């Protein structure tokens, strides 16, 4: 049994689900698309420009397709939001219809940067994930995939990603699905880590991991012990 | 070399430092006092009541002493703040003189609880650690020891604590000292994880670990990978 499922429970089989990645041409989105496709998942990369998405998909290979964000959302069962924080609200507002009925996985980290490094931005809704939930009332919003190094995700010489994925959300079927998706990537586990009202600190913790990376010349990730 | 020190650096020898634990009769403080004393550190437990602190110290053994909070602060080189969030500002304000010139280690997690579990409280200063820094201008304030299970810390049958300790602060000598202290406890490493302005999310993440513990019947901790 997969301990990440929780006592007495199995995570669902997600191998047939189509996963879309909005902002899939950025470093984080591209890295996630690569890892999920390599694990055997059907993946559609979305971008504002269909042509750019198609070029990126061709480069990735592994059967990955490219499309504009709207088509990416329409054709996917689970949609990962990996757009820059700057365009987060605008992109989601424009995709409300296409994302209706889908599981949305927000992995956006609202951060600012100055000469002292990274710091968490205040978000009126509390967190990027809560903003997504407010803007997408017809979708099932979860939050996950925040603490992954885009460098490691994209490095083809790296076989396993030594990191747990904290998965947050209100709907257990949805968080189970996202946990199962994370678990398809070698080395990763999806671990349930609370409701969306506790997403802010999970997003903001990336600022700390950036400090860790600077100090230790590392690509830090997180493991949850005793699970 | 201890990788937690950072490239080309050693952590200091802290074996002669006296460590005070304010709120040392509570679960977290008592657990930390026990582990540090067991690792060979001189430890003074502080409480509002000297008698209560002395009773607790006697129970712990291992050379632990008990005192009222003011004396605990005066007699220690490094002072861990493990008081309840409710009394945080008041306790620190009253100890400003005694804590002058000391390294203060805030491990307080400002959390609220309702029927859906734990959630992060808003702190006007940003975090408990930043509140400590504002109230203690003559001390060197750091933040650490947030993600430890008080149950495991106090369980004498548990030999090693499988958790990294994120250490935050502005002053490198101080964060190095706190990292070295954490590293004395078998299984623990102290890992530098940023400045105090990024303490909020480290404190608040305890709400997520509480969710993990509920779901998985666990005593979750965190490991930082690639360090």
GROMACS .gro file of C-alpha atoms in nm:
model
  454
    1UNK     CA    1   0.000   0.000   0.000
    2UNK     CA    2   0.109   0.352  -0.075
    3UNK     CA    3   0.143   0.521   0.266
    4UNK     CA    4   0.074   0.857   0.098
    5UNK     CA    5  -0.288   0.750   0.051
    6UNK     CA    6  -0.353   0.751   0.424
    7UNK     CA    7  -0.452   0.460   0.647
    8UNK     CA    8  -0.677   0.202   0.480
    9UNK     CA    9  -0.700   0.382   0.148
   10UNK     CA   10  -0.554   0.348  -0.200
   11UNK     CA   11  -0.484   0.637  -0.433
   12UNK     CA   12  -0.675   0.620  -0.764
   13UNK     CA   13  -0.530   0.503  -1.095
   14UNK     CA   14  -0.464   0.825  -1.283
   15UNK     CA   15  -0.272   0.679  -1.578
   16UNK     CA   16  -0.548   0.762  -1.829
   17UNK     CA   17  -0.592   1.125  -1.727
   18UNK     CA   18  -0.485   1.402  -1.961
   19UNK     CA   19  -0.281   1.664  -1.775
   20UNK     CA   20  -0.268   2.020  -1.902
   21UNK     CA   21   0.001   2.263  -1.793
   22UNK     CA   22  -0.092   2.630  -1.826
   23UNK     CA   23   0.227   2.831  -1.858
   24UNK     CA   24   0.389   2.510  -1.975
   25UNK     CA   25   0.662   2.690  -2.166
   26UNK     CA   26   0.805   2.842  -1.846
   27UNK     CA   27   1.075   2.663  -1.649
   28UNK     CA   28   0.850   2.513  -1.381
   29UNK     CA   29   0.569   2.416  -1.618
   30UNK     CA   30   0.802   2.273  -1.876
   31UNK     CA   31   0.984   2.072  -1.611
   32UNK     CA   32   0.658   1.930  -1.473
   33UNK     CA   33   0.533   1.850  -1.824
   34UNK     CA   34   0.856   1.667  -1.898
   35UNK     CA   35   0.844   1.459  -1.577
   36UNK     CA   36   0.477   1.368  -1.612
   37UNK     CA   37   0.512   1.273  -1.978
   38UNK     CA   38   0.821   1.069  -1.900
   39UNK     CA   39   0.614   0.887  -1.637
   40UNK     CA   40   0.366   0.792  -1.908
   41UNK     CA   41   0.102   1.062  -1.861
   42UNK     CA   42  -0.068   1.230  -2.159
   43UNK     CA   43   0.036   1.594  -2.135
   44UNK     CA   44  -0.079   1.911  -2.311
   45UNK     CA   45   0.132   2.223  -2.272
   46UNK     CA   46  -0.060   2.551  -2.278
   47UNK     CA   47   0.072   2.895  -2.357
   48UNK     CA   48  -0.077   3.225  -2.469
   49UNK     CA   49   0.075   3.146  -2.807
   50UNK     CA   50  -0.026   2.810  -2.956
   51UNK     CA   51   0.282   2.818  -3.178
   52UNK     CA   52   0.517   2.863  -2.884
   53UNK     CA   53   0.344   2.579  -2.699
   54UNK     CA   54   0.372   2.353  -3.003
   55UNK     CA   55   0.742   2.430  -3.043
   56UNK     CA   56   0.804   2.355  -2.677
   57UNK     CA   57   0.604   2.031  -2.700
   58UNK     CA   58   0.803   1.920  -3.003
   59UNK     CA   59   1.127   1.985  -2.816
   60UNK     CA   60   1.006   1.779  -2.520
   61UNK     CA   61   0.889   1.486  -2.733
   62UNK     CA   62   0.734   1.200  -2.530
   63UNK     CA   63   0.400   1.257  -2.702
   64UNK     CA   64   0.352   1.600  -2.541
   65UNK     CA   65   0.114   1.825  -2.733
   66UNK     CA   66   0.104   2.205  -2.740
   67UNK     CA   67  -0.199   2.436  -2.760
   68UNK     CA   68  -0.314   2.781  -2.657
   69UNK     CA   69  -0.419   2.799  -2.291
   70UNK     CA   70  -0.792   2.772  -2.367
   71UNK     CA   71  -0.756   2.458  -2.575
   72UNK     CA   72  -0.510   2.313  -2.325
   73UNK     CA   73  -0.769   2.360  -2.049
   74UNK     CA   74  -1.055   2.218  -2.258
   75UNK     CA   75  -0.866   1.904  -2.358
   76UNK     CA   76  -0.734   1.818  -2.012
   77UNK     CA   77  -0.883   1.639  -1.712
   78UNK     CA   78  -0.641   1.793  -1.463
   79UNK     CA   79  -0.495   2.136  -1.525
   80UNK     CA   80  -0.176   2.254  -1.356
   81UNK     CA   81  -0.146   2.632  -1.327
   82UNK     CA   82   0.220   2.723  -1.369
   83UNK     CA   83   0.188   3.077  -1.501
   84UNK     CA   84   0.385   3.368  -1.352
   85UNK     CA   85   0.215   3.526  -1.049
   86UNK     CA   86   0.186   3.851  -1.244
   87UNK     CA   87  -0.059   3.697  -1.491
   88UNK     CA   88  -0.228   3.455  -1.248
   89UNK     CA   89  -0.562   3.630  -1.190
   90UNK     CA   90  -0.598   3.747  -1.548
   91UNK     CA   91  -0.525   3.407  -1.701
   92UNK     CA   92  -0.761   3.220  -1.469
   93UNK     CA   93  -1.042   3.472  -1.515
   94UNK     CA   94  -1.020   3.430  -1.892
   95UNK     CA   95  -1.033   3.048  -1.862
   96UNK     CA   96  -1.324   3.016  -1.619
   97UNK     CA   97  -1.549   2.840  -1.872
   98UNK     CA   98  -1.279   2.606  -2.004
   99UNK     CA   99  -1.174   2.508  -1.651
  100UNK     CA  100  -1.529   2.435  -1.529
  101UNK     CA  101  -1.559   2.079  -1.402
  102UNK     CA  102  -1.182   2.023  -1.402
  103UNK     CA  103  -0.938   1.959  -1.123
  104UNK     CA  104  -0.712   2.265  -1.111
  105UNK     CA  105  -0.371   2.235  -0.947
  106UNK     CA  106  -0.219   2.569  -0.855
  107UNK     CA  107   0.159   2.563  -0.812
  108UNK     CA  108   0.221   2.937  -0.825
  109UNK     CA  109   0.439   3.102  -0.560
  110UNK     CA  110   0.371   3.475  -0.515
  111UNK     CA  111   0.720   3.604  -0.436
  112UNK     CA  112   0.901   3.934  -0.455
  113UNK     CA  113   1.276   3.975  -0.494
  114UNK     CA  114   1.516   4.244  -0.378
  115UNK     CA  115   1.887   4.257  -0.298
  116UNK     CA  116   1.828   4.052   0.019
  117UNK     CA  117   1.668   3.771  -0.179
  118UNK     CA  118   1.313   3.644  -0.206
  119UNK     CA  119   1.018   3.724   0.018
  120UNK     CA  120   0.650   3.632   0.026
  121UNK     CA  121   0.402   3.873  -0.128
  122UNK     CA  122   0.071   3.947   0.042
  123UNK     CA  123  -0.222   3.812  -0.159
  124UNK     CA  124  -0.565   3.965  -0.088
  125UNK     CA  125  -0.733   3.622  -0.104
  126UNK     CA  126  -0.466   3.473   0.125
  127UNK     CA  127  -0.272   3.272  -0.134
  128UNK     CA  128  -0.251   3.205  -0.505
  129UNK     CA  129  -0.453   2.888  -0.453
  130UNK     CA  130  -0.730   3.072  -0.270
  131UNK     CA  131  -0.733   3.333  -0.545
  132UNK     CA  132  -0.775   3.051  -0.798
  133UNK     CA  133  -1.061   2.905  -0.594
  134UNK     CA  134  -1.231   3.245  -0.579
  135UNK     CA  135  -1.195   3.301  -0.954
  136UNK     CA  136  -1.295   2.947  -1.056
  137UNK     CA  137  -1.615   2.862  -0.865
  138UNK     CA  138  -1.698   2.581  -1.109
  139UNK     CA  139  -1.361   2.405  -1.079
  140UNK     CA  140  -1.215   2.191  -0.800
  141UNK     CA  141  -0.903   2.380  -0.695
  142UNK     CA  142  -0.607   2.218  -0.525
  143UNK     CA  143  -0.252   2.337  -0.460
  144UNK     CA  144   0.063   2.130  -0.514
  145UNK     CA  145   0.407   2.108  -0.677
  146UNK     CA  146   0.546   2.422  -0.509
  147UNK     CA  147   0.879   2.297  -0.378
  148UNK     CA  148   1.030   2.144  -0.688
  149UNK     CA  149   1.351   2.268  -0.840
  150UNK     CA  150   1.284   2.367  -1.202
  151UNK     CA  151   1.652   2.298  -1.269
  152UNK     CA  152   1.626   1.936  -1.151
  153UNK     CA  153   1.288   1.883  -1.319
  154UNK     CA  154   1.433   1.980  -1.656
  155UNK     CA  155   1.768   1.801  -1.619
  156UNK     CA  156   1.744   1.485  -1.828
  157UNK     CA  157   2.038   1.331  -1.645
  158UNK     CA  158   1.838   1.338  -1.319
  159UNK     CA  159   1.638   1.015  -1.292
  160UNK     CA  160   1.455   1.066  -0.964
  161UNK     CA  161   1.328   1.380  -0.791
  162UNK     CA  162   1.399   1.345  -0.419
  163UNK     CA  163   1.107   1.556  -0.292
  164UNK     CA  164   0.763   1.516  -0.144
  165UNK     CA  165   0.479   1.716  -0.292
  166UNK     CA  166   0.246   1.878  -0.041
  167UNK     CA  167  -0.108   1.858  -0.178
  168UNK     CA  168  -0.377   2.089  -0.039
  169UNK     CA  169  -0.745   2.113  -0.107
  170UNK     CA  170  -1.100   2.077   0.022
  171UNK     CA  171  -1.210   1.783  -0.195
  172UNK     CA  172  -1.062   1.447  -0.111
  173UNK     CA  173  -1.121   1.287  -0.452
  174UNK     CA  174  -0.930   1.578  -0.607
  175UNK     CA  175  -0.641   1.576  -0.361
  176UNK     CA  176  -0.617   1.197  -0.395
  177UNK     CA  177  -0.593   1.239  -0.772
  178UNK     CA  178  -0.320   1.501  -0.745
  179UNK     CA  179  -0.131   1.290  -0.492
  180UNK     CA  180  -0.146   0.998  -0.732
  181UNK     CA  181  -0.018   1.214  -1.017
  182UNK     CA  182   0.276   1.334  -0.808
  183UNK     CA  183   0.349   0.975  -0.714
  184UNK     CA  184   0.393   0.875  -1.076
  185UNK     CA  185   0.718   1.073  -1.094
  186UNK     CA  186   1.008   0.859  -0.968
  187UNK     CA  187   1.125   0.975  -0.624
  188UNK     CA  188   0.820   1.191  -0.557
  189UNK     CA  189   0.531   1.129  -0.320
  190UNK     CA  190   0.215   1.331  -0.299
  191UNK     CA  191   0.134   1.395   0.067
  192UNK     CA  192  -0.192   1.554   0.182
  193UNK     CA  193  -0.100   1.868   0.377
  194UNK     CA  194  -0.421   2.050   0.459
  195UNK     CA  195  -0.691   2.280   0.331
  196UNK     CA  196  -0.650   2.576   0.098
  197UNK     CA  197  -0.664   2.822   0.388
  198UNK     CA  198  -0.321   2.685   0.478
  199UNK     CA  199  -0.177   2.727   0.126
  200UNK     CA  200  -0.009   3.062   0.186
  201UNK     CA  201   0.275   2.925   0.393
  202UNK     CA  202   0.333   2.636   0.153
  203UNK     CA  203   0.366   2.881  -0.136
  204UNK     CA  204   0.575   3.129   0.064
  205UNK     CA  205   0.816   2.861   0.187
  206UNK     CA  206   0.977   2.874  -0.156
  207UNK     CA  207   1.143   3.197  -0.038
  208UNK     CA  208   1.315   2.992   0.234
  209UNK     CA  209   1.419   2.723  -0.010
  210UNK     CA  210   1.575   2.996  -0.225
  211UNK     CA  211   1.776   3.105   0.082
  212UNK     CA  212   1.880   2.745   0.136
  213UNK     CA  213   1.988   2.716  -0.227
  214UNK     CA  214   2.199   3.031  -0.201
  215UNK     CA  215   2.370   2.927   0.120
  216UNK     CA  216   2.437   2.566   0.024
  217UNK     CA  217   2.466   2.589  -0.355
  218UNK     CA  218   2.185   2.334  -0.364
  219UNK     CA  219   1.856   2.257  -0.534
  220UNK     CA  220   1.666   2.201  -0.214
  221UNK     CA  221   1.343   2.010  -0.180
  222UNK     CA  222   1.141   1.885   0.116
  223UNK     CA  223   1.067   1.544   0.261
  224UNK     CA  224   0.800   1.486   0.521
  225UNK     CA  225   0.925   1.243   0.783
  226UNK     CA  226   0.721   0.973   0.963
  227UNK     CA  227   0.481   0.939   0.666
  228UNK     CA  228   3.279   1.874   0.740
  229UNK     CA  229   2.922   1.933   0.847
  230UNK     CA  230   2.735   2.024   0.529
  231UNK     CA  231   2.486   2.224   0.735
  232UNK     CA  232   2.760   2.484   0.795
  233UNK     CA  233   2.767   2.587   0.431
  234UNK     CA  234   3.054   2.558   0.183
  235UNK     CA  235   3.399   2.612   0.336
  236UNK     CA  236   3.275   2.677   0.685
  237UNK     CA  237   3.256   2.494   1.017
  238UNK     CA  238   2.986   2.544   1.275
  239UNK     CA  239   3.114   2.663   1.615
  240UNK     CA  240   3.166   2.444   1.920
  241UNK     CA  241   2.868   2.518   2.139
  242UNK     CA  242   2.920   2.247   2.399
  243UNK     CA  243   2.998   2.499   2.678
  244UNK     CA  244   2.698   2.723   2.621
  245UNK     CA  245   2.421   2.735   2.878
  246UNK     CA  246   2.081   2.706   2.709
  247UNK     CA  247   1.772   2.850   2.874
  248UNK     CA  248   1.423   2.744   2.776
  249UNK     CA  249   1.151   2.998   2.858
  250UNK     CA  250   0.824   2.814   2.889
  251UNK     CA  251   1.031   2.507   2.957
  252UNK     CA  252   0.754   2.333   3.149
  253UNK     CA  253   0.530   2.318   2.839
  254UNK     CA  254   0.541   2.020   2.605
  255UNK     CA  255   0.764   2.174   2.337
  256UNK     CA  256   1.002   2.346   2.580
  257UNK     CA  257   1.028   2.045   2.805
  258UNK     CA  258   1.097   1.821   2.505
  259UNK     CA  259   1.371   2.051   2.377
  260UNK     CA  260   1.524   2.082   2.723
  261UNK     CA  261   1.530   1.704   2.752
  262UNK     CA  262   1.696   1.651   2.414
  263UNK     CA  263   1.956   1.923   2.462
  264UNK     CA  264   2.044   1.805   2.812
  265UNK     CA  265   2.067   1.447   2.689
  266UNK     CA  266   2.309   1.569   2.422
  267UNK     CA  267   2.532   1.710   2.699
  268UNK     CA  268   2.421   2.073   2.701
  269UNK     CA  269   2.378   2.267   3.026
  270UNK     CA  270   2.010   2.354   3.037
  271UNK     CA  271   1.802   2.585   3.255
  272UNK     CA  272   1.425   2.557   3.237
  273UNK     CA  273   1.236   2.881   3.293
  274UNK     CA  274   0.877   2.924   3.404
  275UNK     CA  275   0.670   3.198   3.564
  276UNK     CA  276   0.688   2.990   3.880
  277UNK     CA  277   1.039   2.898   3.993
  278UNK     CA  278   0.897   2.610   4.193
  279UNK     CA  279   0.723   2.462   3.890
  280UNK     CA  280   1.042   2.497   3.687
  281UNK     CA  281   1.246   2.328   3.959
  282UNK     CA  282   0.999   2.039   3.984
  283UNK     CA  283   1.010   1.989   3.608
  284UNK     CA  284   1.391   2.007   3.609
  285UNK     CA  285   1.409   1.745   3.881
  286UNK     CA  286   1.184   1.516   3.680
  287UNK     CA  287   1.401   1.557   3.372
  288UNK     CA  288   1.727   1.495   3.559
  289UNK     CA  289   2.037   1.513   3.335
  290UNK     CA  290   2.164   1.814   3.532
  291UNK     CA  291   1.877   2.036   3.417
  292UNK     CA  292   1.811   2.329   3.651
  293UNK     CA  293   1.488   2.520   3.702
  294UNK     CA  294   1.436   2.892   3.768
  295UNK     CA  295   1.186   3.168   3.713
  296UNK     CA  296   1.196   3.310   3.360
  297UNK     CA  297   1.407   3.615   3.458
  298UNK     CA  298   1.677   3.409   3.623
  299UNK     CA  299   1.665   3.153   3.344
  300UNK     CA  300   1.733   3.432   3.094
  301UNK     CA  301   2.010   3.589   3.304
  302UNK     CA  302   2.198   3.263   3.355
  303UNK     CA  303   2.185   3.145   2.993
  304UNK     CA  304   2.391   3.225   2.685
  305UNK     CA  305   2.125   3.116   2.439
  306UNK     CA  306   1.758   3.146   2.529
  307UNK     CA  307   1.489   2.944   2.353
  308UNK     CA  308   1.144   3.103   2.366
  309UNK     CA  309   0.888   2.824   2.394
  310UNK     CA  310   0.606   3.008   2.566
  311UNK     CA  311   0.245   2.993   2.439
  312UNK     CA  312   0.171   3.251   2.169
  313UNK     CA  313  -0.083   3.410   2.402
  314UNK     CA  314   0.186   3.521   2.643
  315UNK     CA  315   0.464   3.581   2.388
  316UNK     CA  316   0.471   3.962   2.373
  317UNK     CA  317   0.411   4.008   2.744
  318UNK     CA  318   0.682   3.762   2.851
  319UNK     CA  319   0.943   3.906   2.617
  320UNK     CA  320   0.864   4.265   2.710
  321UNK     CA  321   0.914   4.182   3.077
  322UNK     CA  322   1.251   4.014   3.006
  323UNK     CA  323   1.405   4.278   2.782
  324UNK     CA  324   1.684   4.361   3.027
  325UNK     CA  325   1.765   3.998   3.112
  326UNK     CA  326   1.775   3.901   2.743
  327UNK     CA  327   2.004   4.189   2.640
  328UNK     CA  328   2.320   4.059   2.473
  329UNK     CA  329   2.184   3.706   2.441
  330UNK     CA  330   2.101   3.494   2.141
  331UNK     CA  331   1.725   3.445   2.149
  332UNK     CA  332   1.573   3.152   1.959
  333UNK     CA  333   1.204   3.192   1.896
  334UNK     CA  334   1.021   2.865   1.827
  335UNK     CA  335   0.667   2.989   1.878
  336UNK     CA  336   0.398   2.908   1.619
  337UNK     CA  337   0.105   3.152   1.623
  338UNK     CA  338  -0.183   2.919   1.537
  339UNK     CA  339  -0.556   2.920   1.580
  340UNK     CA  340  -0.773   2.609   1.599
  341UNK     CA  341  -1.131   2.543   1.498
  342UNK     CA  342  -1.329   2.236   1.395
  343UNK     CA  343  -1.145   2.225   1.060
  344UNK     CA  344  -0.810   2.207   1.237
  345UNK     CA  345  -0.522   2.451   1.271
  346UNK     CA  346  -0.463   2.771   1.081
  347UNK     CA  347  -0.204   3.048   1.085
  348UNK     CA  348  -0.281   3.361   1.284
  349UNK     CA  349  -0.197   3.703   1.147
  350UNK     CA  350   0.078   3.871   1.349
  351UNK     CA  351   0.108   4.250   1.319
  352UNK     CA  352   0.489   4.230   1.308
  353UNK     CA  353   0.474   3.952   1.044
  354UNK     CA  354   0.570   3.658   1.264
  355UNK     CA  355   0.641   3.567   1.624
  356UNK     CA  356   1.014   3.595   1.551
  357UNK     CA  357   0.976   3.946   1.409
  358UNK     CA  358   0.768   4.041   1.711
  359UNK     CA  359   1.052   3.915   1.933
  360UNK     CA  360   1.304   4.116   1.733
  361UNK     CA  361   1.092   4.429   1.769
  362UNK     CA  362   1.050   4.381   2.145
  363UNK     CA  363   1.413   4.286   2.211
  364UNK     CA  364   1.631   4.545   2.035
  365UNK     CA  365   1.933   4.454   2.250
  366UNK     CA  366   1.918   4.080   2.177
  367UNK     CA  367   2.013   3.883   1.867
  368UNK     CA  368   1.692   3.716   1.763
  369UNK     CA  369   1.677   3.398   1.556
  370UNK     CA  370   1.395   3.154   1.480
  371UNK     CA  371   1.425   2.776   1.488
  372UNK     CA  372   1.286   2.446   1.625
  373UNK     CA  373   0.934   2.496   1.485
  374UNK     CA  374   0.871   2.162   1.318
  375UNK     CA  375   0.951   1.920   1.599
  376UNK     CA  376   0.697   1.684   1.741
  377UNK     CA  377   0.667   1.748   2.115
  378UNK     CA  378   0.552   1.387   2.148
  379UNK     CA  379   0.871   1.249   1.992
  380UNK     CA  380   1.093   1.499   2.176
  381UNK     CA  381   0.959   1.380   2.511
  382UNK     CA  382   0.950   1.009   2.430
  383UNK     CA  383   1.250   0.854   2.603
  384UNK     CA  384   1.230   0.545   2.382
  385UNK     CA  385   1.300   0.760   2.074
  386UNK     CA  386   1.676   0.780   2.025
  387UNK     CA  387   1.700   1.004   1.716
  388UNK     CA  388   1.478   1.283   1.591
  389UNK     CA  389   1.449   1.249   1.213
  390UNK     CA  390   1.398   1.618   1.132
  391UNK     CA  391   1.593   1.915   1.003
  392UNK     CA  392   1.567   2.241   1.193
  393UNK     CA  393   1.522   2.550   0.978
  394UNK     CA  394   1.721   2.832   1.137
  395UNK     CA  395   1.643   3.193   1.045
  396UNK     CA  396   1.807   3.519   1.138
  397UNK     CA  397   2.004   3.824   1.031
  398UNK     CA  398   2.326   3.753   1.220
  399UNK     CA  399   2.541   3.471   1.089
  400UNK     CA  400   2.730   3.407   1.412
  401UNK     CA  401   2.397   3.363   1.585
  402UNK     CA  402   2.239   3.139   1.321
  403UNK     CA  403   2.560   2.931   1.311
  404UNK     CA  404   2.537   2.888   1.688
  405UNK     CA  405   2.174   2.779   1.672
  406UNK     CA  406   2.247   2.542   1.384
  407UNK     CA  407   2.526   2.388   1.590
  408UNK     CA  408   2.294   2.347   1.889
  409UNK     CA  409   2.032   2.173   1.676
  410UNK     CA  410   2.303   1.949   1.534
  411UNK     CA  411   2.393   1.820   1.881
  412UNK     CA  412   2.064   1.630   1.898
  413UNK     CA  413   2.098   1.289   1.729
  414UNK     CA  414   1.920   1.285   1.393
  415UNK     CA  415   1.875   1.663   1.371
  416UNK     CA  416   2.055   1.909   1.151
  417UNK     CA  417   2.031   2.286   1.174
  418UNK     CA  418   1.990   2.428   0.824
  419UNK     CA  419   2.004   2.801   0.750
  420UNK     CA  420   1.673   2.894   0.586
  421UNK     CA  421   1.666   3.272   0.547
  422UNK     CA  422   1.604   3.602   0.720
  423UNK     CA  423   1.342   3.680   0.981
  424UNK     CA  424   1.118   3.844   0.723
  425UNK     CA  425   1.062   3.489   0.595
  426UNK     CA  426   0.980   3.344   0.939
  427UNK     CA  427   0.601   3.366   0.907
  428UNK     CA  428   0.568   3.076   0.666
  429UNK     CA  429   0.807   2.860   0.868
  430UNK     CA  430   0.597   2.916   1.180
  431UNK     CA  431   0.267   2.876   0.995
  432UNK     CA  432   0.373   2.552   0.828
  433UNK     CA  433   0.307   2.379   1.158
  434UNK     CA  434  -0.063   2.402   1.067
  435UNK     CA  435   0.013   2.186   0.762
  436UNK     CA  436   0.213   1.938   0.966
  437UNK     CA  437  -0.086   1.908   1.200
  438UNK     CA  438  -0.300   1.821   0.895
  439UNK     CA  439  -0.040   1.564   0.792
  440UNK     CA  440  -0.044   1.416   1.142
  441UNK     CA  441  -0.422   1.386   1.139
  442UNK     CA  442  -0.437   1.223   0.797
  443UNK     CA  443  -0.149   0.982   0.845
  444UNK     CA  444  -0.159   0.923   1.223
  445UNK     CA  445   0.200   1.045   1.219
  446UNK     CA  446   0.441   1.274   1.403
  447UNK     CA  447   0.561   1.450   1.091
  448UNK     CA  448   0.882   1.645   1.058
  449UNK     CA  449   1.070   1.793   0.764
  450UNK     CA  450   1.392   1.708   0.586
  451UNK     CA  451   1.554   1.945   0.340
  452UNK     CA  452   1.688   1.750   0.043
  453UNK     CA  453   2.009   1.818  -0.152
  454UNK     CA  454   2.177   1.975   0.155
   0.00000   0.00000   0.00000
